[in-house]
Amino acid sequence: MAKKLVQYYVVDAFTDSAFKGNPAAVCLLEEDRDEEWLQAVASEFNISQTGYLTRLTDAESPNPRFRLRWFTPVAEVELCGHATLAAAHTLFSRGLVNSNIIEFATLSGILTAKKVPDVKAMNDSNSQKGEAQECYFIELDFPTVPTTDFNFSEVSLIHKALSVSSVMDMKITTTSEDIFVVLPSAKSVTDVEPQFDEIRKCPGSGIIVSGLAPPESGFDFYSRFFFPKFGINEDPVCGSAHCALATYWSQKLGKCDFVAYAASPRSGILNIHVDKQNQRVQLRGKAITVMEGSLLV
């Protein structure tokens, strides 16, 4: 029997504008596919992440639950924020779930996504005529990602990889071992000229850079994330990196709520809450579908 066609959607996450934010492919699987096929399809899409959804029918939870796996063009990863947001957006916007909460079974445990009203968008849609906009954010509930001191004898290698002369702080995440570099300002973050061949020589998985946002910007901090070892030179808006970013800045600034700006060329915005008691991070964002189709193989 011929295999069923696999429906897919390409979704720009952490944005409400097409061709901004971070793109992810979301594939709806009705039958199991082997690892080689999953990786080959992710390589074919050749965007930062491809997510695979499989509905789970034996879950004990009252909420709909799906298995969710994430693949870069070269490898599977244990946690991905923007592809989770894209998956939830696909399920909500296509009417594939009759619930405001979705659970995902992942390599990082059970993650939840839920609709949260966007009061401003609701008010705007009531007062303006024209195309309706989605009047909700999607809130992801993720684990915090702690950082620890990073002792690396060849700090000059990090400076060279980022083309920077001044660094305020340097840490490493305790989970994925990403190097976490704090720069003097938001402008320093946007001005980074990454040398990807040099980044590949650095320890760790990837490099997160961040700096405090100017007060007039409306944001708390800027960031970028470079991940060439996993086939992604620059991840445009990395949700999982913000689990470390929010944890770090919460400790530094003594607050729990943030508006974060991803300063990649595509840009993106995240609303974040740090739940210190339960060691969780809530990431809120929007998404927009830009493409849909079927895989023929």
mmCIF file of C-alpha atoms in Angstrom:
data_model
loop_
_atom_site.group_PDB
_atom_site.id
_atom_site.type_symbol
_atom_site.label_atom_id
_atom_site.label_comp_id
_atom_site.label_asym_id
_atom_site.label_seq_id
_atom_site.Cartn_x
_atom_site.Cartn_y
_atom_site.Cartn_z
ATOM 1 C CA MET A 1 0.000 0.000 0.000
ATOM 2 C CA ALA A 2 1.277 3.461 -0.890
ATOM 3 C CA LYS A 3 2.237 5.648 2.024
ATOM 4 C CA LYS A 4 -0.170 8.451 2.898
ATOM 5 C CA LEU A 5 0.839 11.931 1.832
ATOM 6 C CA VAL A 6 2.246 13.976 4.692
ATOM 7 C CA GLN A 7 0.650 17.393 5.089
ATOM 8 C CA TYR A 8 3.058 20.160 6.018
ATOM 9 C CA TYR A 9 2.926 23.835 6.903
ATOM 10 C CA VAL A 10 5.711 26.412 7.014
ATOM 11 C CA VAL A 11 5.097 28.839 9.848
ATOM 12 C CA ASP A 12 6.938 32.016 10.826
ATOM 13 C CA ALA A 13 7.066 32.002 14.640
ATOM 14 C CA PHE A 14 7.441 34.813 17.167
ATOM 15 C CA THR A 15 6.025 37.335 14.727
ATOM 16 C CA ASP A 16 2.689 38.402 13.268
ATOM 17 C CA SER A 17 4.241 39.377 9.917
ATOM 18 C CA ALA A 18 5.142 37.044 7.078
ATOM 19 C CA PHE A 19 8.859 36.560 6.381
ATOM 20 C CA LYS A 20 9.810 37.772 9.861
ATOM 21 C CA GLY A 21 10.476 35.764 13.001
ATOM 22 C CA ASN A 22 11.775 32.223 12.765
ATOM 23 C CA PRO A 23 10.481 29.783 10.127
ATOM 24 C CA ALA A 24 9.670 26.190 10.991
ATOM 25 C CA ALA A 25 8.167 23.381 8.973
ATOM 26 C CA VAL A 26 5.433 21.421 10.748
ATOM 27 C CA CYS A 27 4.694 17.928 9.399
ATOM 28 C CA LEU A 28 1.577 16.018 10.445
ATOM 29 C CA LEU A 29 2.373 12.300 10.627
ATOM 30 C CA GLU A 30 -0.357 9.677 10.490
ATOM 31 C CA GLU A 31 2.088 6.791 10.549
ATOM 32 C CA ASP A 32 5.604 6.233 11.840
ATOM 33 C CA ARG A 33 8.560 7.229 9.681
ATOM 34 C CA ASP A 34 12.141 6.133 10.274
ATOM 35 C CA GLU A 35 14.951 8.375 11.477
ATOM 36 C CA GLU A 36 16.577 8.542 8.067
ATOM 37 C CA TRP A 37 13.371 9.872 6.482
ATOM 38 C CA LEU A 38 12.814 12.415 9.257
ATOM 39 C CA GLN A 39 16.331 13.782 8.889
ATOM 40 C CA ALA A 40 16.192 13.755 5.080
ATOM 41 C CA VAL A 41 12.991 15.797 5.061
ATOM 42 C CA ALA A 42 14.462 18.307 7.524
ATOM 43 C CA SER A 43 17.507 18.621 5.276
ATOM 44 C CA GLU A 44 15.226 19.129 2.274
ATOM 45 C CA PHE A 45 13.359 21.978 3.977
ATOM 46 C CA ASN A 46 16.754 23.381 5.008
ATOM 47 C CA ILE A 47 15.349 25.867 7.515
ATOM 48 C CA SER A 48 16.257 26.157 11.173
ATOM 49 C CA GLN A 49 13.823 23.491 12.415
ATOM 50 C CA THR A 50 11.366 20.913 11.132
ATOM 51 C CA GLY A 51 8.859 19.580 13.646
ATOM 52 C CA TYR A 52 7.009 16.256 13.389
ATOM 53 C CA LEU A 53 3.629 15.861 15.085
ATOM 54 C CA THR A 54 1.957 12.536 15.849
ATOM 55 C CA ARG A 55 -1.370 12.484 17.698
ATOM 56 C CA LEU A 56 -1.333 10.327 20.847
ATOM 57 C CA THR A 57 -4.653 8.667 21.574
ATOM 58 C CA ASP A 58 -3.801 6.810 24.794
ATOM 59 C CA ALA A 59 -2.792 9.854 26.845
ATOM 60 C CA GLU A 60 -4.342 10.077 30.320
ATOM 61 C CA SER A 61 -4.501 13.874 30.196
ATOM 62 C CA PRO A 62 -7.814 15.636 29.450
ATOM 63 C CA ASN A 63 -5.936 17.832 26.963
ATOM 64 C CA PRO A 64 -5.029 16.741 23.423
ATOM 65 C CA ARG A 65 -1.491 15.381 23.352
ATOM 66 C CA PHE A 66 0.951 14.972 20.470
ATOM 67 C CA ARG A 67 4.418 13.537 20.156
ATOM 68 C CA LEU A 68 6.699 16.314 18.890
ATOM 69 C CA ARG A 69 10.226 15.903 17.565
ATOM 70 C CA TRP A 70 12.505 18.625 16.225
ATOM 71 C CA PHE A 71 15.213 18.317 13.580
ATOM 72 C CA THR A 72 17.670 20.874 12.226
ATOM 73 C CA PRO A 73 19.017 20.239 8.709
ATOM 74 C CA VAL A 74 21.715 18.021 10.251
ATOM 75 C CA ALA A 75 20.543 16.641 13.621
ATOM 76 C CA GLU A 76 17.689 16.069 16.067
ATOM 77 C CA VAL A 77 17.576 18.462 19.052
ATOM 78 C CA GLU A 78 16.120 18.045 22.528
ATOM 79 C CA LEU A 79 14.323 21.384 22.833
ATOM 80 C CA CYS A 80 13.050 23.963 20.363
ATOM 81 C CA GLY A 81 10.793 26.883 21.215
ATOM 82 C CA HIS A 82 9.876 28.365 17.871
ATOM 83 C CA ALA A 83 9.008 25.026 16.239
ATOM 84 C CA THR A 84 6.800 24.227 19.257
ATOM 85 C CA LEU A 85 5.049 27.562 18.786
ATOM 86 C CA ALA A 86 4.682 26.786 15.076
ATOM 87 C CA ALA A 87 3.226 23.356 15.865
ATOM 88 C CA ALA A 88 0.707 24.804 18.316
ATOM 89 C CA HIS A 89 -0.242 27.548 15.852
ATOM 90 C CA THR A 90 -0.860 24.935 13.158
ATOM 91 C CA LEU A 91 -3.094 22.853 15.404
ATOM 92 C CA PHE A 92 -5.040 25.844 16.735
ATOM 93 C CA SER A 93 -5.433 27.758 13.470
ATOM 94 C CA ARG A 94 -6.397 24.704 11.390
ATOM 95 C CA GLY A 95 -9.024 23.571 13.883
ATOM 96 C CA LEU A 96 -7.233 20.285 14.530
ATOM 97 C CA VAL A 97 -7.853 20.481 18.281
ATOM 98 C CA ASN A 98 -10.970 21.402 20.236
ATOM 99 C CA SER A 99 -9.110 22.847 23.181
ATOM 100 C CA ASN A 100 -7.212 25.964 24.263
ATOM 101 C CA ILE A 101 -4.403 23.825 25.701
ATOM 102 C CA ILE A 102 -2.179 21.333 23.875
ATOM 103 C CA GLU A 103 0.395 19.017 25.401
ATOM 104 C CA PHE A 104 3.505 17.863 23.581
ATOM 105 C CA ALA A 105 5.486 14.747 24.548
ATOM 106 C CA THR A 106 9.105 15.593 23.730
ATOM 107 C CA LEU A 107 12.683 14.677 24.565
ATOM 108 C CA SER A 108 12.478 17.426 27.206
ATOM 109 C CA GLY A 109 9.351 16.000 28.825
ATOM 110 C CA ILE A 110 5.753 17.192 28.554
ATOM 111 C CA LEU A 111 5.530 20.762 27.251
ATOM 112 C CA THR A 112 2.297 22.737 27.062
ATOM 113 C CA ALA A 113 1.017 25.429 24.727
ATOM 114 C CA LYS A 114 -2.105 27.436 25.421
ATOM 115 C CA LYS A 115 -4.052 30.312 23.956
ATOM 116 C CA VAL A 116 -3.805 33.578 25.893
ATOM 117 C CA PRO A 117 -6.061 36.510 24.871
ATOM 118 C CA ASP A 118 -4.393 39.473 23.168
ATOM 119 C CA VAL A 119 -6.544 42.261 24.555
ATOM 120 C CA LYS A 120 -5.045 44.938 22.323
ATOM 121 C CA ALA A 121 -5.686 42.927 19.147
ATOM 122 C CA MET A 122 -9.231 42.204 20.304
ATOM 123 C CA ASN A 123 -9.894 45.892 20.824
ATOM 124 C CA ASP A 124 -8.330 46.783 17.465
ATOM 125 C CA SER A 125 -10.406 44.199 15.629
ATOM 126 C CA ASN A 126 -13.571 45.548 17.241
ATOM 127 C CA SER A 127 -12.799 49.109 16.203
ATOM 128 C CA GLN A 128 -11.455 48.503 12.691
ATOM 129 C CA LYS A 129 -12.926 46.967 9.589
ATOM 130 C CA GLY A 130 -10.908 44.697 7.311
ATOM 131 C CA GLU A 131 -9.125 41.378 7.585
ATOM 132 C CA ALA A 132 -9.520 39.758 10.979
ATOM 133 C CA GLN A 133 -6.387 39.120 12.976
ATOM 134 C CA GLU A 134 -5.754 36.366 15.493
ATOM 135 C CA CYS A 135 -6.645 37.791 18.887
ATOM 136 C CA TYR A 136 -4.467 35.540 20.983
ATOM 137 C CA PHE A 137 -0.898 34.778 21.881
ATOM 138 C CA ILE A 138 0.391 31.249 22.249
ATOM 139 C CA GLU A 139 2.095 30.679 25.591
ATOM 140 C CA LEU A 140 4.677 27.910 25.876
ATOM 141 C CA ASP A 141 5.613 26.438 29.247
ATOM 142 C CA PHE A 142 9.277 25.427 29.175
ATOM 143 C CA PRO A 143 11.932 24.510 31.752
ATOM 144 C CA THR A 144 14.394 27.150 32.890
ATOM 145 C CA VAL A 145 17.934 26.772 31.595
ATOM 146 C CA PRO A 146 20.564 27.770 34.191
ATOM 147 C CA THR A 147 23.979 29.123 33.303
ATOM 148 C CA THR A 148 27.242 28.623 35.110
ATOM 149 C CA ASP A 149 30.660 30.254 35.007
ATOM 150 C CA PHE A 150 32.603 29.543 31.850
ATOM 151 C CA ASN A 151 36.318 29.032 32.282
ATOM 152 C CA PHE A 152 37.951 28.938 28.884
ATOM 153 C CA SER A 153 41.633 29.708 28.503
ATOM 154 C CA GLU A 154 41.317 30.953 24.926
ATOM 155 C CA VAL A 155 38.747 33.714 25.424
ATOM 156 C CA SER A 156 40.343 35.495 22.466
ATOM 157 C CA LEU A 157 38.819 32.780 20.256
ATOM 158 C CA ILE A 158 35.321 33.898 21.339
ATOM 159 C CA HIS A 159 36.207 37.548 20.642
ATOM 160 C CA LYS A 160 37.488 36.618 17.195
ATOM 161 C CA ALA A 161 34.449 34.471 16.401
ATOM 162 C CA LEU A 162 32.096 37.369 17.203
ATOM 163 C CA SER A 163 34.333 40.190 15.967
ATOM 164 C CA VAL A 164 33.983 41.990 19.314
ATOM 165 C CA SER A 165 36.540 43.673 21.536
ATOM 166 C CA SER A 166 34.591 44.030 24.785
ATOM 167 C CA VAL A 167 32.660 41.384 26.737
ATOM 168 C CA MET A 168 30.825 42.105 30.000
ATOM 169 C CA ASP A 169 30.168 38.543 31.129
ATOM 170 C CA MET A 170 30.559 34.994 29.837
ATOM 171 C CA LYS A 171 28.665 31.890 30.969
ATOM 172 C CA ILE A 172 27.742 28.476 29.611
ATOM 173 C CA THR A 173 24.313 26.857 29.755
ATOM 174 C CA THR A 174 24.123 23.723 31.861
ATOM 175 C CA THR A 175 21.896 21.770 29.460
ATOM 176 C CA SER A 176 22.949 22.225 25.832
ATOM 177 C CA GLU A 177 26.327 23.801 26.700
ATOM 178 C CA ASP A 178 25.798 26.954 24.677
ATOM 179 C CA ILE A 179 28.271 29.735 25.373
ATOM 180 C CA PHE A 180 26.431 32.787 26.740
ATOM 181 C CA VAL A 181 28.154 36.103 26.010
ATOM 182 C CA VAL A 182 26.924 39.408 27.457
ATOM 183 C CA LEU A 183 27.950 42.473 25.454
ATOM 184 C CA PRO A 184 28.024 46.119 26.597
ATOM 185 C CA SER A 185 24.823 47.215 24.832
ATOM 186 C CA ALA A 186 21.991 46.301 22.509
ATOM 187 C CA LYS A 187 23.854 48.049 19.695
ATOM 188 C CA SER A 188 26.824 45.767 20.342
ATOM 189 C CA VAL A 189 24.489 42.810 19.796
ATOM 190 C CA THR A 190 23.101 44.093 16.506
ATOM 191 C CA ASP A 191 26.605 45.009 15.325
ATOM 192 C CA VAL A 192 28.070 41.528 15.867
ATOM 193 C CA GLU A 193 29.647 40.181 12.690
ATOM 194 C CA PRO A 194 29.824 36.440 13.311
ATOM 195 C CA GLN A 195 32.657 34.459 11.782
ATOM 196 C CA PHE A 196 30.992 31.085 11.412
ATOM 197 C CA ASP A 197 34.157 29.112 10.671
ATOM 198 C CA GLU A 198 35.619 30.488 13.906
ATOM 199 C CA ILE A 199 32.423 29.751 15.864
ATOM 200 C CA ARG A 200 32.712 26.103 14.779
ATOM 201 C CA LYS A 201 36.127 26.015 16.488
ATOM 202 C CA CYS A 202 34.718 27.277 19.789
ATOM 203 C CA PRO A 203 33.680 24.923 22.594
ATOM 204 C CA GLY A 204 30.014 24.258 23.259
ATOM 205 C CA SER A 205 27.094 23.807 20.900
ATOM 206 C CA GLY A 206 26.378 27.401 19.909
ATOM 207 C CA ILE A 207 26.876 30.983 21.028
ATOM 208 C CA ILE A 208 24.167 33.209 22.521
ATOM 209 C CA VAL A 209 24.924 36.933 22.625
ATOM 210 C CA SER A 210 22.861 39.417 24.596
ATOM 211 C CA GLY A 211 22.853 42.982 25.902
ATOM 212 C CA LEU A 212 20.537 45.318 27.786
ATOM 213 C CA ALA A 213 18.064 47.198 25.619
ATOM 214 C CA PRO A 214 17.931 51.011 25.710
ATOM 215 C CA PRO A 215 15.123 52.252 27.986
ATOM 216 C CA GLU A 216 13.262 53.992 25.160
ATOM 217 C CA SER A 217 13.095 50.808 23.039
ATOM 218 C CA GLY A 218 10.259 49.147 24.933
ATOM 219 C CA PHE A 219 12.368 45.995 25.335
ATOM 220 C CA ASP A 220 14.385 44.608 28.232
ATOM 221 C CA PHE A 221 17.193 42.889 26.352
ATOM 222 C CA TYR A 222 18.390 42.053 22.848
ATOM 223 C CA SER A 223 19.865 38.740 21.762
ATOM 224 C CA ARG A 224 21.141 36.683 18.842
ATOM 225 C CA PHE A 225 22.010 32.996 18.586
ATOM 226 C CA PHE A 226 24.623 31.372 16.348
ATOM 227 C CA PHE A 227 24.392 27.602 15.821
ATOM 228 C CA PRO A 228 26.518 26.590 12.796
ATOM 229 C CA LYS A 229 27.543 23.224 14.261
ATOM 230 C CA PHE A 230 23.914 22.143 13.848
ATOM 231 C CA GLY A 231 23.450 23.519 10.353
ATOM 232 C CA ILE A 232 22.018 26.896 11.434
ATOM 233 C CA ASN A 233 24.404 29.815 11.036
ATOM 234 C CA GLU A 234 22.044 32.176 12.842
ATOM 235 C CA ASP A 235 18.816 30.996 14.433
ATOM 236 C CA PRO A 236 16.549 34.005 13.772
ATOM 237 C CA VAL A 237 14.494 33.772 16.995
ATOM 238 C CA CYS A 238 15.481 30.942 19.297
ATOM 239 C CA GLY A 239 12.812 30.168 21.899
ATOM 240 C CA SER A 240 14.894 27.675 23.862
ATOM 241 C CA ALA A 241 17.798 30.161 24.105
ATOM 242 C CA HIS A 242 15.374 32.523 25.830
ATOM 243 C CA CYS A 243 14.945 29.951 28.589
ATOM 244 C CA ALA A 244 18.562 30.731 29.458
ATOM 245 C CA LEU A 245 18.332 34.436 28.599
ATOM 246 C CA ALA A 246 15.310 35.048 30.805
ATOM 247 C CA THR A 247 16.828 33.084 33.689
ATOM 248 C CA TYR A 248 20.062 35.076 33.484
ATOM 249 C CA TRP A 249 18.460 38.514 33.180
ATOM 250 C CA SER A 250 15.956 37.711 35.924
ATOM 251 C CA GLN A 251 18.857 37.178 38.308
ATOM 252 C CA LYS A 252 20.682 40.287 37.113
ATOM 253 C CA LEU A 253 17.717 42.672 37.032
ATOM 254 C CA GLY A 254 15.621 41.271 39.880
ATOM 255 C CA LYS A 255 12.452 40.929 37.812
ATOM 256 C CA CYS A 256 10.407 38.144 36.287
ATOM 257 C CA ASP A 257 8.620 39.685 33.295
ATOM 258 C CA PHE A 258 10.367 40.687 30.089
ATOM 259 C CA VAL A 259 9.805 41.820 26.546
ATOM 260 C CA ALA A 260 12.722 40.452 24.530
ATOM 261 C CA TYR A 261 13.893 41.449 21.067
ATOM 262 C CA ALA A 262 15.649 38.943 18.818
ATOM 263 C CA ALA A 263 18.023 41.138 16.827
ATOM 264 C CA SER A 264 18.625 38.841 13.861
ATOM 265 C CA PRO A 265 17.976 40.258 10.371
ATOM 266 C CA ARG A 266 14.488 38.663 10.438
ATOM 267 C CA SER A 267 13.859 39.905 14.012
ATOM 268 C CA GLY A 268 11.269 38.691 16.497
ATOM 269 C CA ILE A 269 9.542 39.554 19.776
ATOM 270 C CA LEU A 270 8.919 37.394 22.837
ATOM 271 C CA ASN A 271 6.931 38.161 25.983
ATOM 272 C CA ILE A 272 8.436 36.162 28.843
ATOM 273 C CA HIS A 273 7.592 35.305 32.440
ATOM 274 C CA VAL A 274 10.015 33.484 34.746
ATOM 275 C CA ASP A 275 8.362 31.255 37.359
ATOM 276 C CA LYS A 276 11.239 30.941 39.814
ATOM 277 C CA GLN A 277 9.349 28.747 42.261
ATOM 278 C CA ASN A 278 8.617 26.045 39.707
ATOM 279 C CA GLN A 279 11.715 26.695 37.589
ATOM 280 C CA ARG A 280 9.691 27.300 34.453
ATOM 281 C CA VAL A 281 9.717 29.923 31.714
ATOM 282 C CA GLN A 282 6.556 31.018 29.914
ATOM 283 C CA LEU A 283 7.237 32.268 26.390
ATOM 284 C CA ARG A 284 4.439 34.143 24.614
ATOM 285 C CA GLY A 285 4.399 34.887 20.918
ATOM 286 C CA LYS A 286 2.434 34.876 17.708
ATOM 287 C CA ALA A 287 2.898 33.054 14.424
ATOM 288 C CA ILE A 288 1.727 33.154 10.823
ATOM 289 C CA THR A 289 1.445 30.378 8.245
ATOM 290 C CA VAL A 290 3.189 31.240 4.964
ATOM 291 C CA MET A 291 3.091 27.941 3.073
ATOM 292 C CA GLU A 292 1.327 24.586 3.014
ATOM 293 C CA GLY A 293 1.519 21.461 0.924
ATOM 294 C CA SER A 294 2.121 17.719 0.875
ATOM 295 C CA LEU A 295 5.237 15.597 0.904
ATOM 296 C CA LEU A 296 5.055 13.135 -1.966
ATOM 297 C CA VAL A 297 7.645 10.652 -0.705
#
